[in-house]
Amino acid sequence: MLALVKAATGPGLELRDMPAPEVGINDVLIRVAKAGICGTDLHIEAWDAWAERSIEPPLVIGHEFVGHVVEVGSNVSDFVIGDLVSGEGHVVCGRCRHCLAGRRHLCAHSIGLGVGRAGAFAELVALPMTNVWHHWPGIDEEVAAIFDPFGNAVHTALRFDVLGEDVLICGAGPIGLMATAVVRHAGARHVVVSEPNPYRRSLAERMGATRVVDPGRDELAVVQHELGMVEGFDVVLEMSGHPGAIRGAIAAMAHGGKLAQLGIPSGEVNLDLDAVIFKMLTISGIYGREMYETWYKMSVMLQSGLDIRPAITHRFAFRDHALAFETARSGDSGKVLLDWSL
Ligand code: NAD
Ligand code: ZN
């Protein structure tokens, strides 16, 4: 099969012929139709310090995808050839305290698809059946392809109650864009999105932001005043990982405010803990998706009118992967898809 491979240490990716994945008795083999490019894939392509620590070449990369089942292991009874499915990219141990208690998103031993095992930027990908999600009837195939980052957005956006609340979203990358639509759908009052890139600010407006702000130019206090907010933001979804954004968000939060931290900073971040203490703020780290409550919520919200399609801005054939990666890296894009069905 053809696959996009980190062939050796150092920058770059190669489209090459690879053996098809082995299908164990509990596994499902999927023919990939569409895949999404994630920041993780950009890190692996560029070979930064994180990639050097985390990746062992040769590795087929990629973890956001949709495809059709083509083969199942002998233990698998609830998937049949032709089913439209996506994969949860965290393959958990199944045996630790949290896994046994059904809190699989807290497994400390999870292995990442396209990071610790062969990924989905390929004609075929294999996963244990417990990592495969059946899509519900009527799903848009492009939306199905990005259930992984959509799940990050939903997990973060629903971490705290947003009904009637004023929400600040830092960072309008693909995940911040989808989260904007989710908190709108979930009944937030004001949704202010902070993002330096003008292309992404205009996409955030399309996703339903009440106001977009440029963190380099606009004061959050002024925006709050203009919107008639008496106190600060009730809920913050931090989706940039930028230290200045995190500090600015904490300063702009109301007493009793809640911050869900999804964005991954590149190093340590200094925080004003006095503000956290005296405003009695709650900060929650968010990792991955809840298995499979987040997947259920995504499916339900799509059926009840949530539309995340404007967050998908570019589509490329897999052979044009270099251009696709360049587009994703430019920042002048939302979610970038690779078509593997050609
Ligand atoms: P992205 O890099 O495309 O988006 C981040 C956005 O933040 C960019 O548009 C950037 O312009 C913006 N930004 C930079 N400085 C800012 C500032 N000071 N204020 C506001 N915005 C600023 O990433 P993405 O794919 O949308 O993912 C969002 C974040 O979530 C990233 O940090 C990513 O690493 C992280 N992530 C975490 C998990 C997890 O499980 N915790 C999973 C996926 C992604
Ligand atoms: Zn576990």
Tab-separated table of C-alpha atoms and ligand atoms in Angstrom:
chain	number	residue	atom	x	y	z
A	1	MET	CA	0.000	0.000	0.000
A	2	LEU	CA	1.068	3.605	-0.479
A	3	ALA	CA	1.682	5.527	2.744
A	4	LEU	CA	3.122	8.818	3.909
A	5	VAL	CA	6.151	7.877	5.970
A	6	LYS	CA	8.673	9.513	8.252
A	7	ALA	CA	11.422	7.443	6.707
A	8	ALA	CA	14.430	8.609	8.740
A	9	THR	CA	15.357	11.115	11.450
A	10	GLY	CA	15.305	14.697	10.172
A	11	PRO	CA	12.792	16.857	8.318
A	12	GLY	CA	10.535	15.631	5.504
A	13	LEU	CA	8.101	12.855	4.613
A	14	GLU	CA	8.131	10.237	1.869
A	15	LEU	CA	5.264	8.716	-0.062
A	16	ARG	CA	6.350	5.075	-0.341
A	17	ASP	CA	5.182	1.536	-0.722
A	18	MET	CA	4.734	-0.141	2.670
A	19	PRO	CA	3.486	-3.571	3.717
A	20	ALA	CA	-0.239	-3.546	4.583
A	21	PRO	CA	-0.850	-3.612	8.365
A	22	GLU	CA	-1.293	-6.983	10.027
A	23	VAL	CA	-4.838	-7.672	11.225
A	24	GLY	CA	-4.938	-9.308	14.674
A	25	ILE	CA	-7.960	-11.280	15.916
A	26	ASN	CA	-9.405	-8.172	17.635
A	27	ASP	CA	-8.532	-5.740	14.828
A	28	VAL	CA	-10.420	-3.935	12.102
A	29	LEU	CA	-8.717	-3.108	8.796
A	30	ILE	CA	-9.923	0.114	7.216
A	31	ARG	CA	-9.438	1.504	3.713
A	32	VAL	CA	-8.813	5.209	4.310
A	33	ALA	CA	-11.010	7.606	2.311
A	34	LYS	CA	-10.054	10.983	3.764
A	35	ALA	CA	-7.606	12.159	6.407
A	36	GLY	CA	-6.961	15.444	8.213
A	37	ILE	CA	-3.595	17.098	8.819
A	38	CYS	CA	-2.998	17.907	12.508
A	39	GLY	CA	-0.372	20.081	14.217
A	40	THR	CA	1.216	16.821	15.428
A	41	ASP	CA	1.826	15.785	11.806
A	42	LEU	CA	3.474	19.173	11.154
A	43	HIS	CA	5.788	18.625	14.154
A	44	ILE	CA	6.724	15.168	12.854
A	45	GLU	CA	7.285	16.462	9.324
A	46	ALA	CA	9.490	19.324	10.582
A	47	TRP	CA	11.312	17.007	13.054
A	48	ASP	CA	11.348	19.350	16.052
A	49	ALA	CA	12.590	18.481	19.561
A	50	TRP	CA	9.255	16.818	20.481
A	51	ALA	CA	9.324	14.659	17.326
A	52	GLU	CA	12.938	13.674	17.976
A	53	ARG	CA	11.955	12.512	21.503
A	54	SER	CA	8.735	10.787	20.463
A	55	ILE	CA	9.025	9.238	16.997
A	56	GLU	CA	10.915	6.167	15.844
A	57	PRO	CA	11.291	6.073	12.049
A	58	PRO	CA	10.264	4.478	9.802
A	59	LEU	CA	6.683	5.358	10.773
A	60	VAL	CA	3.462	5.822	8.806
A	61	ILE	CA	2.069	9.045	10.303
A	62	GLY	CA	-1.453	10.523	10.557
A	63	HIS	CA	-4.353	9.878	12.941
A	64	GLU	CA	-7.421	11.848	11.752
A	65	PHE	CA	-9.349	9.798	9.201
A	66	VAL	CA	-12.515	8.228	7.891
A	67	GLY	CA	-12.723	5.074	5.813
A	68	HIS	CA	-14.512	1.815	5.107
A	69	VAL	CA	-14.007	-1.519	6.831
A	70	VAL	CA	-12.368	-4.039	4.476
A	71	GLU	CA	-11.434	-6.876	6.853
A	72	VAL	CA	-12.100	-7.886	10.460
A	73	GLY	CA	-10.287	-10.223	12.875
A	74	SER	CA	-11.898	-13.494	13.976
A	75	ASN	CA	-13.052	-12.025	17.351
A	76	VAL	CA	-14.803	-9.050	15.733
A	77	SER	CA	-18.562	-9.368	15.347
A	78	ASP	CA	-19.980	-5.840	15.342
A	79	PHE	CA	-18.208	-4.436	12.284
A	80	VAL	CA	-18.867	-5.628	8.753
A	81	ILE	CA	-17.184	-4.993	5.425
A	82	GLY	CA	-18.223	-1.627	4.036
A	83	ASP	CA	-19.050	0.117	7.360
A	84	LEU	CA	-18.116	3.833	7.433
A	85	VAL	CA	-15.844	4.324	10.454
A	86	SER	CA	-13.255	6.551	12.101
A	87	GLY	CA	-10.657	5.638	14.683
A	88	GLU	CA	-9.969	6.863	18.191
A	89	GLY	CA	-6.233	7.478	17.953
A	90	HIS	CA	-5.385	6.696	21.579
A	91	VAL	CA	-4.937	2.946	21.927
A	92	VAL	CA	-5.260	2.385	25.684
A	93	CYS	CA	-3.937	-0.509	27.802
A	94	GLY	CA	-7.372	-1.741	28.912
A	95	ARG	CA	-5.926	-3.048	32.214
A	96	CYS	CA	-5.031	-0.058	34.408
A	97	ARG	CA	-7.249	1.400	37.158
A	98	HIS	CA	-8.752	4.052	34.895
A	99	CYS	CA	-9.300	1.764	31.914
A	100	LEU	CA	-11.069	-0.792	34.104
A	101	ALA	CA	-13.225	1.964	35.576
A	102	GLY	CA	-14.280	3.147	32.108
A	103	ARG	CA	-12.158	6.317	32.246
A	104	ARG	CA	-10.069	5.315	29.289
A	105	HIS	CA	-9.090	8.920	28.442
A	106	LEU	CA	-7.070	8.850	31.694
A	107	CYS	CA	-5.018	5.771	30.740
A	108	ALA	CA	-1.355	6.578	31.408
A	109	HIS	CA	-0.180	3.926	28.934
A	110	SER	CA	-1.971	4.939	25.750
A	111	ILE	CA	-0.178	4.596	22.413
A	112	GLY	CA	-0.855	7.160	19.690
A	113	LEU	CA	-1.910	6.238	16.174
A	114	GLY	CA	0.648	7.713	13.776
A	115	VAL	CA	2.949	8.478	16.732
A	116	GLY	CA	3.652	5.197	18.538
A	117	ARG	CA	2.131	2.837	15.940
A	118	ALA	CA	1.525	2.892	12.162
A	119	GLY	CA	-0.936	5.654	11.296
A	120	ALA	CA	-3.675	6.629	8.881
A	121	PHE	CA	-1.898	8.557	6.107
A	122	ALA	CA	-2.037	5.379	4.083
A	123	GLU	CA	-4.362	3.377	1.892
A	124	LEU	CA	-4.990	1.016	4.829
A	125	VAL	CA	-4.933	1.348	8.612
A	126	ALA	CA	-5.589	-1.262	11.325
A	127	LEU	CA	-6.952	-0.601	14.834
A	128	PRO	CA	-8.337	-2.707	17.686
A	129	MET	CA	-12.154	-2.907	17.415
A	130	THR	CA	-12.433	-0.992	20.713
A	131	ASN	CA	-10.865	2.001	18.905
A	132	VAL	CA	-13.234	2.023	15.941
A	133	TRP	CA	-16.264	4.330	15.796
A	134	HIS	CA	-19.263	3.531	13.624
A	135	HIS	CA	-20.528	6.703	12.024
A	136	TRP	CA	-24.219	7.421	12.301
A	137	PRO	CA	-26.421	7.583	9.179
A	138	GLY	CA	-26.373	10.865	7.286
A	139	ILE	CA	-22.870	11.954	8.330
A	140	ASP	CA	-20.901	14.207	5.973
A	141	GLU	CA	-17.750	12.263	5.014
A	142	GLU	CA	-15.458	15.280	5.396
A	143	VAL	CA	-16.811	15.965	8.883
A	144	ALA	CA	-16.384	12.277	9.702
A	145	ALA	CA	-12.716	12.563	8.676
A	146	ILE	CA	-12.014	15.075	11.467
A	147	PHE	CA	-13.809	13.470	14.421
A	148	ASP	CA	-10.443	13.365	16.210
A	149	PRO	CA	-9.849	17.165	16.411
A	150	PHE	CA	-13.608	17.817	16.497
A	151	GLY	CA	-13.527	15.601	19.588
A	152	ASN	CA	-10.779	17.754	21.117
A	153	ALA	CA	-13.024	20.777	20.524
A	154	VAL	CA	-16.110	19.085	22.007
A	155	HIS	CA	-14.237	17.615	24.980
A	156	THR	CA	-12.882	21.085	25.841
A	157	ALA	CA	-16.058	23.040	25.038
A	158	LEU	CA	-18.286	20.772	27.148
A	159	ARG	CA	-15.840	20.448	30.070
A	160	PHE	CA	-17.718	23.252	31.832
A	161	ASP	CA	-21.314	24.380	31.564
A	162	VAL	CA	-21.553	27.154	28.934
A	163	LEU	CA	-25.338	27.660	28.788
A	164	GLY	CA	-25.918	31.399	29.226
A	165	GLU	CA	-22.228	32.006	29.976
A	166	ASP	CA	-19.712	34.389	28.423
A	167	VAL	CA	-16.936	32.389	26.795
A	168	LEU	CA	-13.454	33.398	25.662
A	169	ILE	CA	-11.719	31.159	23.118
A	170	CYS	CA	-7.975	31.739	22.694
A	171	GLY	CA	-6.730	30.565	19.296
A	172	ALA	CA	-8.824	30.032	16.167
A	173	GLY	CA	-6.909	27.120	14.689
A	174	PRO	CA	-9.106	24.277	13.413
A	175	ILE	CA	-9.924	23.242	16.996
A	176	GLY	CA	-10.752	26.760	18.235
A	177	LEU	CA	-12.945	27.263	15.157
A	178	MET	CA	-14.929	24.092	15.806
A	179	ALA	CA	-15.189	24.939	19.526
A	180	THR	CA	-16.707	28.294	18.594
A	181	ALA	CA	-19.585	26.559	16.808
A	182	VAL	CA	-19.938	24.032	19.644
A	183	VAL	CA	-20.312	26.592	22.474
A	184	ARG	CA	-22.775	28.541	20.332
A	185	HIS	CA	-24.755	25.346	19.808
A	186	ALA	CA	-24.541	24.660	23.561
A	187	GLY	CA	-26.133	28.009	24.410
A	188	ALA	CA	-23.325	30.382	25.377
A	189	ARG	CA	-24.193	34.122	25.426
A	190	HIS	CA	-21.089	35.971	24.202
A	191	VAL	CA	-18.366	34.004	22.422
A	192	VAL	CA	-15.241	36.120	22.027
A	193	VAL	CA	-12.460	34.599	19.928
A	194	SER	CA	-8.899	35.888	20.215
A	195	GLU	CA	-6.624	35.114	17.247
A	196	PRO	CA	-3.735	37.038	15.634
A	197	ASN	CA	-4.307	35.661	12.104
A	198	PRO	CA	-6.909	37.728	10.146
A	199	TYR	CA	-7.894	34.775	7.884
A	200	ARG	CA	-8.722	32.710	10.962
A	201	ARG	CA	-10.511	35.620	12.658
A	202	SER	CA	-12.872	35.857	9.696
A	203	LEU	CA	-13.462	32.089	9.820
A	204	ALA	CA	-14.264	32.441	13.550
A	205	GLU	CA	-16.946	34.962	12.663
A	206	ARG	CA	-18.433	32.425	10.240
A	207	MET	CA	-18.420	29.817	13.007
A	208	GLY	CA	-20.587	32.062	15.164
A	209	ALA	CA	-18.247	34.238	17.270
A	210	THR	CA	-19.958	37.264	18.828
A	211	ARG	CA	-16.695	39.193	18.487
A	212	VAL	CA	-13.221	38.412	17.207
A	213	VAL	CA	-10.186	40.159	18.646
A	214	ASP	CA	-6.568	40.504	17.629
A	215	PRO	CA	-4.514	39.868	20.790
A	216	GLY	CA	-1.747	42.118	19.479
A	217	ARG	CA	-4.080	45.078	19.080
A	218	ASP	CA	-7.322	44.769	21.054
A	219	GLU	CA	-7.768	44.938	24.837
A	220	LEU	CA	-10.088	42.240	26.188
A	221	ALA	CA	-11.259	44.721	28.877
A	222	VAL	CA	-12.496	47.097	26.168
A	223	VAL	CA	-14.350	44.303	24.347
A	224	GLN	CA	-15.948	43.169	27.615
A	225	HIS	CA	-17.106	46.716	28.291
A	226	GLU	CA	-18.512	47.098	24.748
A	227	LEU	CA	-20.450	43.843	25.098
A	228	GLY	CA	-21.892	44.970	28.419
A	229	MET	CA	-20.213	42.233	30.408
A	230	VAL	CA	-20.279	43.263	34.057
A	231	GLU	CA	-17.645	40.836	35.280
A	232	GLY	CA	-15.098	38.829	33.294
A	233	PHE	CA	-15.432	35.689	31.204
A	234	ASP	CA	-17.151	32.797	32.936
A	235	VAL	CA	-15.459	30.127	30.824
A	236	VAL	CA	-12.208	30.162	28.844
A	237	LEU	CA	-11.256	27.563	26.243
A	238	GLU	CA	-7.512	27.942	25.803
A	239	MET	CA	-6.672	26.577	22.359
A	240	SER	CA	-3.467	28.392	21.444
A	241	GLY	CA	-0.927	27.211	24.012
A	242	HIS	CA	0.532	30.713	23.833
A	243	PRO	CA	1.796	31.891	27.281
A	244	GLY	CA	0.559	35.457	26.701
A	245	ALA	CA	-2.899	34.161	25.788
A	246	ILE	CA	-3.092	32.040	28.964
A	247	ARG	CA	-2.012	34.934	31.189
A	248	GLY	CA	-4.362	37.356	29.416
A	249	ALA	CA	-7.257	34.923	29.795
A	250	ILE	CA	-6.692	34.538	33.535
A	251	ALA	CA	-6.662	38.326	33.933
A	252	ALA	CA	-9.933	38.599	31.973
A	253	MET	CA	-11.841	35.897	33.899
A	254	ALA	CA	-14.699	36.470	36.300
A	255	HIS	CA	-14.526	35.339	39.920
A	256	GLY	CA	-15.338	31.642	39.979
A	257	GLY	CA	-14.374	31.357	36.303
A	258	LYS	CA	-13.349	28.090	34.686
A	259	LEU	CA	-10.537	27.530	32.225
A	260	ALA	CA	-10.170	24.430	30.048
A	261	GLN	CA	-6.566	24.186	28.838
A	262	LEU	CA	-6.192	22.247	25.573
A	263	GLY	CA	-3.430	24.318	23.919
A	264	ILE	CA	0.026	22.847	24.428
A	265	PRO	CA	2.711	25.423	25.292
A	266	SER	CA	6.186	24.812	23.903
A	267	GLY	CA	7.742	25.258	27.376
A	268	GLU	CA	6.952	26.185	30.970
A	269	VAL	CA	4.481	29.039	31.507
A	270	ASN	CA	4.491	31.558	34.373
A	271	LEU	CA	0.998	32.100	35.796
A	272	ASP	CA	-0.419	34.659	38.215
A	273	LEU	CA	-1.426	32.148	40.894
A	274	ASP	CA	-2.662	35.026	43.073
A	275	ALA	CA	-5.397	35.612	40.500
A	276	VAL	CA	-6.226	31.904	40.473
A	277	ILE	CA	-6.499	31.898	44.271
A	278	PHE	CA	-8.303	35.156	44.942
A	279	LYS	CA	-10.716	34.742	42.007
A	280	MET	CA	-11.168	31.066	42.933
A	281	LEU	CA	-10.596	29.958	39.363
A	282	THR	CA	-10.749	26.339	38.208
A	283	ILE	CA	-8.174	25.221	35.625
A	284	SER	CA	-8.621	21.860	33.927
A	285	GLY	CA	-6.186	20.223	31.547
A	286	ILE	CA	-7.814	18.539	28.553
A	287	TYR	CA	-6.261	15.637	26.677
A	288	GLY	CA	-7.768	13.802	23.741
A	289	ARG	CA	-11.410	12.771	23.845
A	290	GLU	CA	-13.526	10.891	26.375
A	291	MET	CA	-14.000	7.357	25.102
A	292	TYR	CA	-16.671	7.347	23.978
A	293	GLU	CA	-18.878	9.976	25.524
A	294	THR	CA	-17.246	12.726	23.407
A	295	TRP	CA	-17.847	10.663	20.245
A	296	TYR	CA	-21.493	10.241	21.207
A	297	LYS	CA	-21.909	13.972	21.871
A	298	MET	CA	-20.301	14.841	18.514
A	299	SER	CA	-22.704	12.546	16.662
A	300	VAL	CA	-25.732	13.876	18.536
A	301	MET	CA	-24.861	17.539	18.067
A	302	LEU	CA	-24.364	17.049	14.314
A	303	GLN	CA	-27.827	15.490	14.142
A	304	SER	CA	-29.276	18.440	16.064
A	305	GLY	CA	-27.918	21.078	13.685
A	306	LEU	CA	-24.305	21.783	14.653
A	307	ASP	CA	-22.354	22.697	11.503
A	308	ILE	CA	-18.553	22.575	11.630
A	309	ARG	CA	-18.026	22.361	7.860
A	310	PRO	CA	-16.794	25.974	7.443
A	311	ALA	CA	-13.720	24.969	9.519
A	312	ILE	CA	-12.636	22.711	6.619
A	313	THR	CA	-11.004	24.987	4.054
A	314	HIS	CA	-8.643	22.952	1.834
A	315	ARG	CA	-8.635	19.538	0.143
A	316	PHE	CA	-5.694	17.846	-1.608
A	317	ALA	CA	-5.041	14.497	-3.231
A	318	PHE	CA	-2.564	12.515	-1.090
A	319	ARG	CA	0.052	12.750	-3.844
A	320	ASP	CA	0.050	16.533	-3.284
A	321	HIS	CA	0.955	16.052	0.380
A	322	ALA	CA	3.819	18.573	0.260
A	323	LEU	CA	1.477	21.364	-0.824
A	324	ALA	CA	-1.117	20.237	1.701
A	325	PHE	CA	1.419	20.390	4.545
A	326	GLU	CA	2.608	23.807	3.371
A	327	THR	CA	-0.999	25.059	3.376
A	328	ALA	CA	-1.620	23.703	6.877
A	329	ARG	CA	1.609	25.233	8.142
A	330	SER	CA	0.890	28.659	6.609
A	331	GLY	CA	-1.892	29.398	9.123
A	332	ASP	CA	-4.019	30.800	6.285
A	333	SER	CA	-6.209	27.715	6.457
A	334	GLY	CA	-8.672	25.920	8.664
A	335	LYS	CA	-8.610	22.126	8.542
A	336	VAL	CA	-6.710	20.700	5.552
A	337	LEU	CA	-7.846	17.306	4.205
A	338	LEU	CA	-5.980	14.656	2.217
A	339	ASP	CA	-8.059	12.524	-0.128
A	340	TRP	CA	-6.878	8.880	-0.107
A	341	SER	CA	-9.698	7.528	-2.244
A	342	LEU	CA	-7.955	8.267	-5.562
B	1	NAD	P1	-3.203	25.675	15.675
B	1	NAD	O1	-1.752	25.821	15.972
B	1	NAD	O2	-3.668	25.577	14.273
B	1	NAD	O3	-3.995	26.867	16.377
B	1	NAD	C1	-3.486	27.676	17.384
B	1	NAD	C2	-3.903	29.102	17.072
B	1	NAD	O4	-3.522	29.954	18.139
B	1	NAD	C3	-3.243	29.653	15.797
B	1	NAD	O5	-4.248	30.056	14.871
B	1	NAD	C4	-2.429	30.834	16.305
B	1	NAD	O6	-2.407	31.920	15.381
B	1	NAD	C5	-3.209	31.201	17.582
B	1	NAD	N1	-2.448	32.029	18.519
B	1	NAD	C6	-1.099	32.229	18.611
B	1	NAD	N2	-0.830	33.135	19.575
B	1	NAD	C7	-2.007	33.519	20.125
B	1	NAD	C8	-2.379	34.430	21.145
B	1	NAD	N3	-1.470	35.119	21.839
B	1	NAD	N4	-3.682	34.581	21.433
B	1	NAD	C9	-4.635	33.879	20.754
B	1	NAD	N5	-4.338	33.008	19.759
B	1	NAD	C10	-3.044	32.823	19.449
B	1	NAD	O7	-3.669	24.400	16.497
B	1	NAD	P2	-5.008	23.510	16.555
B	1	NAD	O8	-4.817	22.303	15.714
B	1	NAD	O9	-6.240	24.327	16.389
B	1	NAD	O10	-4.855	23.052	18.076
B	1	NAD	C11	-5.012	24.003	19.108
B	1	NAD	C12	-4.056	23.744	20.257
B	1	NAD	O11	-4.421	22.520	20.905
B	1	NAD	C13	-2.594	23.592	19.872
B	1	NAD	O12	-1.800	24.166	20.909
B	1	NAD	C14	-2.390	22.087	19.850
B	1	NAD	O13	-1.059	21.722	20.110
B	1	NAD	C15	-3.284	21.675	20.982
B	1	NAD	N6	-3.814	20.299	20.932
B	1	NAD	C16	-3.974	19.688	22.121
B	1	NAD	C17	-4.548	18.438	22.176
B	1	NAD	C18	-4.751	17.791	23.495
B	1	NAD	O14	-5.198	16.636	23.525
B	1	NAD	N7	-4.506	18.501	24.603
B	1	NAD	C19	-4.944	17.786	20.991
B	1	NAD	C20	-4.788	18.459	19.775
B	1	NAD	C21	-4.230	19.725	19.755
B	2	ZN	ZN	-5.045	1.950	30.744
